[in-house]
PDB file of C-alpha atoms in Angstrom:
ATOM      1  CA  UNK A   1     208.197 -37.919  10.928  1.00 95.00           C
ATOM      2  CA  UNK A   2     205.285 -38.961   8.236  1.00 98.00           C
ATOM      3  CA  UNK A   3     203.735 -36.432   6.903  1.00 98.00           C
ATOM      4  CA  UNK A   4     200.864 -36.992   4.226  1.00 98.00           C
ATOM      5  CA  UNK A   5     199.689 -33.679   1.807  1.00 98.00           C
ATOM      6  CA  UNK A   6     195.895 -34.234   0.648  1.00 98.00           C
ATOM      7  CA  UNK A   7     194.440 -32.085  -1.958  1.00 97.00           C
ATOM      8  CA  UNK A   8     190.699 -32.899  -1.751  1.00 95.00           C
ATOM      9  CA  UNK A   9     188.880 -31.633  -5.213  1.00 94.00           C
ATOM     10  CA  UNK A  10     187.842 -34.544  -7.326  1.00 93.00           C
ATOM     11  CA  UNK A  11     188.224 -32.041 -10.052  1.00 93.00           C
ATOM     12  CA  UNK A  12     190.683 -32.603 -13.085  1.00 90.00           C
ATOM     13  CA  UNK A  13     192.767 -29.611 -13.457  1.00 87.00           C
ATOM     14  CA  UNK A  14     191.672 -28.079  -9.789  1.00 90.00           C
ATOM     15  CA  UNK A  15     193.265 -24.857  -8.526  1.00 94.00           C
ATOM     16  CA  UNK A  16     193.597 -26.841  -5.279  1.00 95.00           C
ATOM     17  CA  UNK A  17     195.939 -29.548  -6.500  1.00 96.00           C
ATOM     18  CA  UNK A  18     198.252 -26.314  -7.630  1.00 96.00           C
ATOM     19  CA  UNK A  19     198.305 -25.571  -4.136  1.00 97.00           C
ATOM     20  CA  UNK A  20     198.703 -28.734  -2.461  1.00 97.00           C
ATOM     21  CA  UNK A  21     201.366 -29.937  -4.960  1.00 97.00           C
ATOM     22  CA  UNK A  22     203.234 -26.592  -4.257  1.00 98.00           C
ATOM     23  CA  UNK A  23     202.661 -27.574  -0.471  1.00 98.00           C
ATOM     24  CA  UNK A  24     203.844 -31.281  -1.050  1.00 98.00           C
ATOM     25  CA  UNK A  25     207.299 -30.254  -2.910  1.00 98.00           C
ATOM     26  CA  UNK A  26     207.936 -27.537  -0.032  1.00 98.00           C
ATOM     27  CA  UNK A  27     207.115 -30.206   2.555  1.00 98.00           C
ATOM     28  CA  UNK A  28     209.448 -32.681   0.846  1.00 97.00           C
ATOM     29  CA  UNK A  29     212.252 -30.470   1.148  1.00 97.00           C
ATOM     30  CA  UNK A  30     211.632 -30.230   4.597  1.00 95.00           C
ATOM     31  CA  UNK A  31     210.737 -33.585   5.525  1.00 96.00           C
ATOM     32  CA  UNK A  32     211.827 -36.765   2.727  1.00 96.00           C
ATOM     33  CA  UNK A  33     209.177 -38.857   4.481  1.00 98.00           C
ATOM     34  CA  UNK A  34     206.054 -36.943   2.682  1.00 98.00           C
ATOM     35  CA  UNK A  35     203.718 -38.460   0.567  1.00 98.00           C
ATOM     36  CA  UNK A  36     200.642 -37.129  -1.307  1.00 98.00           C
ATOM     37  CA  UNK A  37     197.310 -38.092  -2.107  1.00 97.00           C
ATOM     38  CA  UNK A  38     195.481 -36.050  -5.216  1.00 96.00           C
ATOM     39  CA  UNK A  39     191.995 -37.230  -5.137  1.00 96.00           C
ATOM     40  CA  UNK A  40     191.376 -36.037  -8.739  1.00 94.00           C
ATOM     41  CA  UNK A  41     193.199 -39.050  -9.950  1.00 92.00           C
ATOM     42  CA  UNK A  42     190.166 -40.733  -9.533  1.00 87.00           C
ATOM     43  CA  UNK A  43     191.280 -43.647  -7.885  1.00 93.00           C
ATOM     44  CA  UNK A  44     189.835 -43.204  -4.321  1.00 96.00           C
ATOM     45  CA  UNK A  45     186.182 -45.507  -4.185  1.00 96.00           C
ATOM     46  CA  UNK A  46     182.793 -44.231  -2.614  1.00 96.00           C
ATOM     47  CA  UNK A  47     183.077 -45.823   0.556  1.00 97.00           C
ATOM     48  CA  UNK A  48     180.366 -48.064   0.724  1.00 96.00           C
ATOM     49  CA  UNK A  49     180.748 -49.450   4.271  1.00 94.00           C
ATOM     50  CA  UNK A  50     183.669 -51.292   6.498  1.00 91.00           C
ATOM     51  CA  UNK A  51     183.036 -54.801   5.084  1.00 91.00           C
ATOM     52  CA  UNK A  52     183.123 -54.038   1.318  1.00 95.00           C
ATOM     53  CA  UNK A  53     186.705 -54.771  -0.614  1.00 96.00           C
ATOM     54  CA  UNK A  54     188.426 -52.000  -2.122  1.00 97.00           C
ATOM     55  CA  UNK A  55     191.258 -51.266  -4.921  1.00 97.00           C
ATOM     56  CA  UNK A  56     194.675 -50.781  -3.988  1.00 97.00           C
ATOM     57  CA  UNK A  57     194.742 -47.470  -4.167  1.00 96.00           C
ATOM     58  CA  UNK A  58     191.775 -46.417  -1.854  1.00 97.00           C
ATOM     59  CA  UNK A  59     193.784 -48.991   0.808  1.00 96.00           C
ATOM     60  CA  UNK A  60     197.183 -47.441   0.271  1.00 97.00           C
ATOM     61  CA  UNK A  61     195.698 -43.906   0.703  1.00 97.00           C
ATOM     62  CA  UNK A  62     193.761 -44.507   4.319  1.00 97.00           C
ATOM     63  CA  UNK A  63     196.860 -46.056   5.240  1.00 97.00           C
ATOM     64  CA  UNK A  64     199.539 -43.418   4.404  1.00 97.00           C
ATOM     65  CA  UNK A  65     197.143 -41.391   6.175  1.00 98.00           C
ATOM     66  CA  UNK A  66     196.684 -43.718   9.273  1.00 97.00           C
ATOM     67  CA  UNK A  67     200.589 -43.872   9.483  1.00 97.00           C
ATOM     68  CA  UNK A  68     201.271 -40.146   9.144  1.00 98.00           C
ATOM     69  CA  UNK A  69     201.829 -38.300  11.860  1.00 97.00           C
ATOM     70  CA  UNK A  70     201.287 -35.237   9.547  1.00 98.00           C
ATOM     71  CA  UNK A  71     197.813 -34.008   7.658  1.00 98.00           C
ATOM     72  CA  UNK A  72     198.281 -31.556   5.334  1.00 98.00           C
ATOM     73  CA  UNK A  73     194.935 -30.858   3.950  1.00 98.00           C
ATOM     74  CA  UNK A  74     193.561 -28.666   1.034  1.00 97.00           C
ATOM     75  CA  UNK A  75     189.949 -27.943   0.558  1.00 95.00           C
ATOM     76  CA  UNK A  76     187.846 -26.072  -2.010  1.00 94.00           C
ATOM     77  CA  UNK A  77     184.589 -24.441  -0.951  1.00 91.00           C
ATOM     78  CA  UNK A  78     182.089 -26.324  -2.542  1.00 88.00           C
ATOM     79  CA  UNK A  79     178.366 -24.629  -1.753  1.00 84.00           C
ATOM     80  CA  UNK A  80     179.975 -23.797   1.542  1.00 86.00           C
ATOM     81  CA  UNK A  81     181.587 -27.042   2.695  1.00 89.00           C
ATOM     82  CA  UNK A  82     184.540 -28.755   2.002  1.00 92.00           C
ATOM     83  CA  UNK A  83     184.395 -30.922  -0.830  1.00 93.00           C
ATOM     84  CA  UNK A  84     182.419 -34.323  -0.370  1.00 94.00           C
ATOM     85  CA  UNK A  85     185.585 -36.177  -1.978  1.00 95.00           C
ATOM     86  CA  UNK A  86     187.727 -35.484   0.787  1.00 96.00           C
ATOM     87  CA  UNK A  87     184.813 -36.351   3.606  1.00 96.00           C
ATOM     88  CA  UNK A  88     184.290 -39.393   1.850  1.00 96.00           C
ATOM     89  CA  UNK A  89     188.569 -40.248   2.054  1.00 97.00           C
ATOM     90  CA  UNK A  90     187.989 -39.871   5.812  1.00 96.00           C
ATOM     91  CA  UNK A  91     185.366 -42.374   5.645  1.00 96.00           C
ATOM     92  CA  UNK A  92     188.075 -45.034   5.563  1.00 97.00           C
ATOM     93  CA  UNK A  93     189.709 -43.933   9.108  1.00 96.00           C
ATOM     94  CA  UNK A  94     189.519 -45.622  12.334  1.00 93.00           C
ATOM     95  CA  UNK A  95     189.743 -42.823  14.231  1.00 93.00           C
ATOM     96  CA  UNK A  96     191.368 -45.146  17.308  1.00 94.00           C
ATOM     97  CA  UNK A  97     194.138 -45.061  15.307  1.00 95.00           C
ATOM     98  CA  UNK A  98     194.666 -41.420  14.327  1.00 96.00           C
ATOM     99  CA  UNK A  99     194.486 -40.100  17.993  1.00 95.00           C
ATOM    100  CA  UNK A 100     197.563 -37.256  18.690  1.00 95.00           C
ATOM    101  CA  UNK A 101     198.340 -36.199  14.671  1.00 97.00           C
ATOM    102  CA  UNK A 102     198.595 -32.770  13.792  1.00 98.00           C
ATOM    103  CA  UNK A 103     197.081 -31.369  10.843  1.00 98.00           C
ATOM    104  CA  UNK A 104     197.227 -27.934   8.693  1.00 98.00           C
ATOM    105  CA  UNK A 105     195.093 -26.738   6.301  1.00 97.00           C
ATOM    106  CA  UNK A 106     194.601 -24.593   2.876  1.00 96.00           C
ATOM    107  CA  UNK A 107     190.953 -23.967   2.008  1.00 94.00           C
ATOM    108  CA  UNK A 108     190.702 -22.378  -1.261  1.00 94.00           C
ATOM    109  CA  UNK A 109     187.714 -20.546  -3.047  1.00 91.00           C
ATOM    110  CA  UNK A 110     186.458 -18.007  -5.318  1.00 86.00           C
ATOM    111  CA  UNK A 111     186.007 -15.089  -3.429  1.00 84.00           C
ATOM    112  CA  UNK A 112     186.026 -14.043   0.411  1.00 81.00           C
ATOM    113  CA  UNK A 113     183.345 -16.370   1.522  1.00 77.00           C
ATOM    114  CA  UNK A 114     182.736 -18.958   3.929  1.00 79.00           C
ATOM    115  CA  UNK A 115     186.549 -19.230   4.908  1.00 86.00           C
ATOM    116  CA  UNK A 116     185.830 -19.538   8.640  1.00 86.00           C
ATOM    117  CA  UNK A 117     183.094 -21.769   8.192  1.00 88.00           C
ATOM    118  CA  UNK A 118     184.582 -24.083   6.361  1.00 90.00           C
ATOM    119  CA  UNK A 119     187.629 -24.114   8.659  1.00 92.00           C
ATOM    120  CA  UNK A 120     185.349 -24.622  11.438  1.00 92.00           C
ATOM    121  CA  UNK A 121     184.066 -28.301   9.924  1.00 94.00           C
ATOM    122  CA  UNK A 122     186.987 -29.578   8.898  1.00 94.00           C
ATOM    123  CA  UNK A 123     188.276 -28.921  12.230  1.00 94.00           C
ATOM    124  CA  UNK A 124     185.533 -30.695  13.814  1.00 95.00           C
ATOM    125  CA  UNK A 125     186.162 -33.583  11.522  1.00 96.00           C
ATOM    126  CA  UNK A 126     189.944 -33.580  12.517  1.00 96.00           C
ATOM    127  CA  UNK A 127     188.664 -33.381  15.985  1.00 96.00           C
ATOM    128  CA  UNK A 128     186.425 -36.665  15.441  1.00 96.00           C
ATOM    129  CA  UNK A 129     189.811 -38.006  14.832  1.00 97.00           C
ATOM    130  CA  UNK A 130     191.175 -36.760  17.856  1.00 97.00           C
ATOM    131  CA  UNK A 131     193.658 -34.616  15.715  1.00 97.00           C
ATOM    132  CA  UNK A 132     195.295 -31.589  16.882  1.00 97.00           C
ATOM    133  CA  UNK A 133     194.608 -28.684  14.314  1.00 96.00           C
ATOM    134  CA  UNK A 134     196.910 -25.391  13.461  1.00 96.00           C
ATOM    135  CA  UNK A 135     194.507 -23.138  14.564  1.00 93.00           C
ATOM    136  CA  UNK A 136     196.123 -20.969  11.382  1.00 93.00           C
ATOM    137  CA  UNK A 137     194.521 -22.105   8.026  1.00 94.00           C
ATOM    138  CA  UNK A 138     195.441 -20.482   5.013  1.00 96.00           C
ATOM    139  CA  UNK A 139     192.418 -19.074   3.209  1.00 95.00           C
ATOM    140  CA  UNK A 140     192.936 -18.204  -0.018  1.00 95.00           C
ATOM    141  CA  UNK A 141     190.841 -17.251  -3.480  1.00 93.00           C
ATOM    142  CA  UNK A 142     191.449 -18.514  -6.823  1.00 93.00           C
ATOM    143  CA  UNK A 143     192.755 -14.508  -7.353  1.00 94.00           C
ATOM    144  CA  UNK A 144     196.206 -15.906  -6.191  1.00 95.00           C
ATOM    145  CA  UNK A 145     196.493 -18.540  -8.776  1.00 95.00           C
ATOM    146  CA  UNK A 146     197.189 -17.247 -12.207  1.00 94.00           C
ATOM    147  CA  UNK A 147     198.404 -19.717 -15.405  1.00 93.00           C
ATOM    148  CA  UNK A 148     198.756 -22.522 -12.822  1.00 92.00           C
ATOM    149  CA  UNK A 149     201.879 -20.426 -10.648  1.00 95.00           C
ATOM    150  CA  UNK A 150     200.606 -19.066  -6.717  1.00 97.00           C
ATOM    151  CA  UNK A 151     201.610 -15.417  -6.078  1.00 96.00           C
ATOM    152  CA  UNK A 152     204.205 -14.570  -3.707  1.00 97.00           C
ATOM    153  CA  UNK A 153     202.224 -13.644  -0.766  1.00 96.00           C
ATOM    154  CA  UNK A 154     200.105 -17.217  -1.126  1.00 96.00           C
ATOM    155  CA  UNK A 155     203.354 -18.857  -1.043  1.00 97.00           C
ATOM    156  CA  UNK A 156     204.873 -17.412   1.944  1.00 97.00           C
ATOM    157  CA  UNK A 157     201.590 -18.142   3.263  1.00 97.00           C
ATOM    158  CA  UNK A 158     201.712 -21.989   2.419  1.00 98.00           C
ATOM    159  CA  UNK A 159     204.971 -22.167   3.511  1.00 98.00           C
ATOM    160  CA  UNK A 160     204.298 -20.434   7.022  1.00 98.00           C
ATOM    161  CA  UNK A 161     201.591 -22.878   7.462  1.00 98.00           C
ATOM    162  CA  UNK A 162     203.953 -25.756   6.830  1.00 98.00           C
ATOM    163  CA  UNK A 163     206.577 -24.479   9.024  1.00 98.00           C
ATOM    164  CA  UNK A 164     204.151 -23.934  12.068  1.00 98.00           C
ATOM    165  CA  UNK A 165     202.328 -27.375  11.487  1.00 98.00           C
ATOM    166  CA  UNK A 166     205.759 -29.271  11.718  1.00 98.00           C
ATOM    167  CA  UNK A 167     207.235 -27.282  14.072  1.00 97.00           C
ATOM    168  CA  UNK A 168     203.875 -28.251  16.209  1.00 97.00           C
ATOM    169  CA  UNK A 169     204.414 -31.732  15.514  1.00 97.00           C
ATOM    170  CA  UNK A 170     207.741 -31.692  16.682  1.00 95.00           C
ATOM    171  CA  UNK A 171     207.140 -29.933  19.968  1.00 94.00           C
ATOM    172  CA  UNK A 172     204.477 -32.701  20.755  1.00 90.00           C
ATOM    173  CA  UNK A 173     206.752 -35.912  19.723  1.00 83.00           C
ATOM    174  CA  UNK A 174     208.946 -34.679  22.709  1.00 66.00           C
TER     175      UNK A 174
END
């Protein structure tokens, strides 16, 4: 099984790349076919429409995730939506190709806010892409994240999230 971990802030030193890089290197032990894709490295383009060339690494990235049979996506709440970085990263989809993956989710933000909401679009984006969500995101607030290490009860949570999410996947490879 592929399995691709996205953590969608374009920012630098983002609390959401702690998580999703904690999420990648649990995922990794579970499953050596895991990639990740940190969209603060900058290297993703503005999609600018299906017949414009792109670098290598906007290419490789909507590939990995065209090929995984995995999404495991992180999220900030930015003024109560997703961030635009990781919208714009689904811009490169087909979504005839992306039809029966399962995804998970983290969406992270500063206080207990907009959780649902934001849970609620990315799910209809997934379901653009015909993808089948874990209805169980993990919502958490930047309170869990101190000097860069997740507390406890955010990591059992991240790691219950990527248990169910594979497990999922596996029940509907069968």
């Amino acid at each position: 099984m592929k399995v691709i971990v996205i953590s969608g802030s374009p920012r630098k030193n983002a609390n959401t790349q702690i998580l999703m890089k904690y999420v990648y290197e649990y995922t990794k032990l579970k499953n050596q076919d895991t990639k990740f894709i940190n969209l603060s490295d900058g290297e993703i383009e503005c999609y600018r429409g299906p017949d414009e060339e792109y670098n290598q690494a906007t290419k490789n990235a909507a590939q990995d995730i065209i090929d995984s049979d995995v999404w495991l996506i992180g999220s900030p709440i930015y003024n109560s939506f997703f961030s635009s970085a990781l919208k714009n990263l689904f811009e490169y989809i087909n979504y005839k190709e992306t039809s029966g993956k399962v995804a998970g989710m983290v969406i992270l933000a500063a206080g207990n806010i907009g959780f649902v909401d934001v849970q609620t679009l990315i799910t209809q984006l997934l379901s653009y892409f015909r993808v089948i969500t874990n209805p169980k995101a993990v919502f958490l607030t930047t309170e869990s994240i101190t000097e860069n290490n997740i507390s406890e009860e955010g990591q059992a949570r991240l790691k219950e999230m990527v248990d169910e999410t594979l497990e999922l996947a596996k029940k509907l490879e069968k």
